[in-house]
């Protein structure tokens, strides 16, 4: 049965960026066979409370229920070409500490 998956990237905070207190960050969304989406880059400054706000909406039109069952939605926070997500190995390769992205609210 076809359905629509709506995702809103609101904000993130307390990112651990080695050797820096500022950075420009973006979020990459990956979901099954669909093209990647990437938010605009936003400036992160640790001394201002470490909050980055994106407030961007994305939408996936899913025609096959198997995609919902077999493919997780990935949210990857990146600095330039690097990113950090819930998996530690990818974050270490990029030189960032991996962090779980939460809480995630699904409406």
PDB file of C-alpha atoms in Angstrom:
ATOM      1  CA  UNK A   1       0.000   0.000   0.000  1.00  0.00           C
ATOM      2  CA  UNK A   2       1.497   3.387  -0.948  1.00  0.00           C
ATOM      3  CA  UNK A   3       2.300   5.850   1.810  1.00  0.00           C
ATOM      4  CA  UNK A   4       4.140   9.081   2.481  1.00  0.00           C
ATOM      5  CA  UNK A   5       6.948   9.355   5.025  1.00  0.00           C
ATOM      6  CA  UNK A   6       7.457  12.911   6.268  1.00  0.00           C
ATOM      7  CA  UNK A   7      10.648  13.867   8.089  1.00  0.00           C
ATOM      8  CA  UNK A   8      11.374  17.184   9.808  1.00  0.00           C
ATOM      9  CA  UNK A   9      14.950  17.946  10.827  1.00  0.00           C
ATOM     10  CA  UNK A  10      14.508  20.421  13.678  1.00  0.00           C
ATOM     11  CA  UNK A  11      17.748  20.847  15.621  1.00  0.00           C
ATOM     12  CA  UNK A  12      20.719  19.183  17.275  1.00  0.00           C
ATOM     13  CA  UNK A  13      22.988  20.007  20.186  1.00  0.00           C
ATOM     14  CA  UNK A  14      26.157  19.061  22.074  1.00  0.00           C
ATOM     15  CA  UNK A  15      28.159  17.775  19.106  1.00  0.00           C
ATOM     16  CA  UNK A  16      31.722  16.725  19.906  1.00  0.00           C
ATOM     17  CA  UNK A  17      33.990  18.212  17.262  1.00  0.00           C
ATOM     18  CA  UNK A  18      37.675  17.432  17.812  1.00  0.00           C
ATOM     19  CA  UNK A  19      40.083  20.373  18.063  1.00  0.00           C
ATOM     20  CA  UNK A  20      37.384  22.974  17.477  1.00  0.00           C
ATOM     21  CA  UNK A  21      34.582  24.883  19.154  1.00  0.00           C
ATOM     22  CA  UNK A  22      32.998  26.026  15.879  1.00  0.00           C
ATOM     23  CA  UNK A  23      31.993  24.254  12.681  1.00  0.00           C
ATOM     24  CA  UNK A  24      29.440  24.318   9.896  1.00  0.00           C
ATOM     25  CA  UNK A  25      27.173  21.280  10.109  1.00  0.00           C
ATOM     26  CA  UNK A  26      24.514  19.729   7.905  1.00  0.00           C
ATOM     27  CA  UNK A  27      22.294  16.639   8.117  1.00  0.00           C
ATOM     28  CA  UNK A  28      22.155  14.014   5.378  1.00  0.00           C
ATOM     29  CA  UNK A  29      19.050  11.818   5.180  1.00  0.00           C
ATOM     30  CA  UNK A  30      19.287   8.356   3.611  1.00  0.00           C
ATOM     31  CA  UNK A  31      16.288   6.103   3.125  1.00  0.00           C
ATOM     32  CA  UNK A  32      16.285   2.933   1.034  1.00  0.00           C
ATOM     33  CA  UNK A  33      16.456   3.389  -2.737  1.00  0.00           C
ATOM     34  CA  UNK A  34      15.582   7.093  -2.604  1.00  0.00           C
ATOM     35  CA  UNK A  35      18.065   9.887  -3.367  1.00  0.00           C
ATOM     36  CA  UNK A  36      19.887  11.453  -0.412  1.00  0.00           C
ATOM     37  CA  UNK A  37      18.647  14.743   0.983  1.00  0.00           C
ATOM     38  CA  UNK A  38      20.935  17.231   2.709  1.00  0.00           C
ATOM     39  CA  UNK A  39      20.010  20.220   4.849  1.00  0.00           C
ATOM     40  CA  UNK A  40      21.593  23.604   4.460  1.00  0.00           C
ATOM     41  CA  UNK A  41      24.760  24.046   6.500  1.00  0.00           C
ATOM     42  CA  UNK A  42      24.401  25.863   9.814  1.00  0.00           C
ATOM     43  CA  UNK A  43      27.084  27.275  12.087  1.00  0.00           C
ATOM     44  CA  UNK A  44      27.758  25.429  15.346  1.00  0.00           C
ATOM     45  CA  UNK A  45      29.376  27.345  18.204  1.00  0.00           C
ATOM     46  CA  UNK A  46      29.957  25.437  21.432  1.00  0.00           C
ATOM     47  CA  UNK A  47      30.079  28.546  23.641  1.00  0.00           C
ATOM     48  CA  UNK A  48      26.540  29.614  22.635  1.00  0.00           C
ATOM     49  CA  UNK A  49      24.992  26.465  24.082  1.00  0.00           C
ATOM     50  CA  UNK A  50      25.837  24.228  21.168  1.00  0.00           C
ATOM     51  CA  UNK A  51      22.433  24.235  19.454  1.00  0.00           C
ATOM     52  CA  UNK A  52      22.114  24.040  15.670  1.00  0.00           C
ATOM     53  CA  UNK A  53      18.678  24.688  14.143  1.00  0.00           C
ATOM     54  CA  UNK A  54      17.670  23.539  10.655  1.00  0.00           C
ATOM     55  CA  UNK A  55      13.817  23.378  10.625  1.00  0.00           C
ATOM     56  CA  UNK A  56      13.638  21.639   7.245  1.00  0.00           C
ATOM     57  CA  UNK A  57      10.989  19.210   5.973  1.00  0.00           C
ATOM     58  CA  UNK A  58      11.500  16.238   3.666  1.00  0.00           C
ATOM     59  CA  UNK A  59       9.086  13.748   2.144  1.00  0.00           C
ATOM     60  CA  UNK A  60       9.385  10.268   0.695  1.00  0.00           C
ATOM     61  CA  UNK A  61       6.590   8.706  -1.387  1.00  0.00           C
ATOM     62  CA  UNK A  62       6.846   4.977  -0.746  1.00  0.00           C
ATOM     63  CA  UNK A  63       4.955   2.690  -3.108  1.00  0.00           C
ATOM     64  CA  UNK A  64       6.167  -0.634  -1.649  1.00  0.00           C
ATOM     65  CA  UNK A  65       5.670  -1.589   2.020  1.00  0.00           C
ATOM     66  CA  UNK A  66       8.823  -3.724   1.879  1.00  0.00           C
ATOM     67  CA  UNK A  67      10.904  -0.536   1.733  1.00  0.00           C
ATOM     68  CA  UNK A  68       9.470   0.501   5.117  1.00  0.00           C
ATOM     69  CA  UNK A  69      10.347  -2.871   6.633  1.00  0.00           C
ATOM     70  CA  UNK A  70      13.781  -3.397   5.101  1.00  0.00           C
ATOM     71  CA  UNK A  71      15.394   0.054   5.010  1.00  0.00           C
ATOM     72  CA  UNK A  72      16.010   2.234   8.077  1.00  0.00           C
ATOM     73  CA  UNK A  73      15.981   6.006   7.851  1.00  0.00           C
ATOM     74  CA  UNK A  74      19.525   7.265   8.473  1.00  0.00           C
ATOM     75  CA  UNK A  75      20.253  10.750   9.826  1.00  0.00           C
ATOM     76  CA  UNK A  76      23.921  11.655   9.477  1.00  0.00           C
ATOM     77  CA  UNK A  77      25.346  14.861  10.915  1.00  0.00           C
ATOM     78  CA  UNK A  78      28.332  16.092   8.972  1.00  0.00           C
ATOM     79  CA  UNK A  79      31.109  18.630   9.049  1.00  0.00           C
ATOM     80  CA  UNK A  80      32.104  19.222   5.454  1.00  0.00           C
ATOM     81  CA  UNK A  81      32.353  15.796   3.810  1.00  0.00           C
ATOM     82  CA  UNK A  82      32.574  14.056   7.193  1.00  0.00           C
ATOM     83  CA  UNK A  83      29.577  12.793   9.115  1.00  0.00           C
ATOM     84  CA  UNK A  84      28.654  11.215  12.386  1.00  0.00           C
ATOM     85  CA  UNK A  85      25.781   8.889  13.049  1.00  0.00           C
ATOM     86  CA  UNK A  86      24.787   6.165  15.428  1.00  0.00           C
ATOM     87  CA  UNK A  87      27.403   3.706  14.082  1.00  0.00           C
ATOM     88  CA  UNK A  88      30.802   4.193  15.645  1.00  0.00           C
ATOM     89  CA  UNK A  89      33.016   2.970  12.787  1.00  0.00           C
ATOM     90  CA  UNK A  90      31.837   5.517  10.245  1.00  0.00           C
ATOM     91  CA  UNK A  91      32.203   8.327  12.749  1.00  0.00           C
ATOM     92  CA  UNK A  92      35.761   7.302  13.633  1.00  0.00           C
ATOM     93  CA  UNK A  93      36.772   7.177   9.966  1.00  0.00           C
ATOM     94  CA  UNK A  94      35.619  10.764   9.608  1.00  0.00           C
ATOM     95  CA  UNK A  95      37.517  11.877  12.711  1.00  0.00           C
ATOM     96  CA  UNK A  96      34.365  12.614  14.700  1.00  0.00           C
ATOM     97  CA  UNK A  97      32.916  10.874  17.720  1.00  0.00           C
ATOM     98  CA  UNK A  98      29.740   9.002  16.816  1.00  0.00           C
ATOM     99  CA  UNK A  99      26.611  10.022  18.653  1.00  0.00           C
ATOM    100  CA  UNK A 100      23.095   8.658  18.717  1.00  0.00           C
ATOM    101  CA  UNK A 101      20.655  11.195  17.351  1.00  0.00           C
ATOM    102  CA  UNK A 102      17.817  11.530  19.799  1.00  0.00           C
ATOM    103  CA  UNK A 103      15.238  12.017  20.855  1.00  0.00           C
ATOM    104  CA  UNK A 104      13.505  11.396  17.551  1.00  0.00           C
ATOM    105  CA  UNK A 105       9.795  12.193  17.428  1.00  0.00           C
ATOM    106  CA  UNK A 106       7.627  10.521  14.818  1.00  0.00           C
ATOM    107  CA  UNK A 107       4.162  11.943  14.110  1.00  0.00           C
TER     108      UNK A 107
END
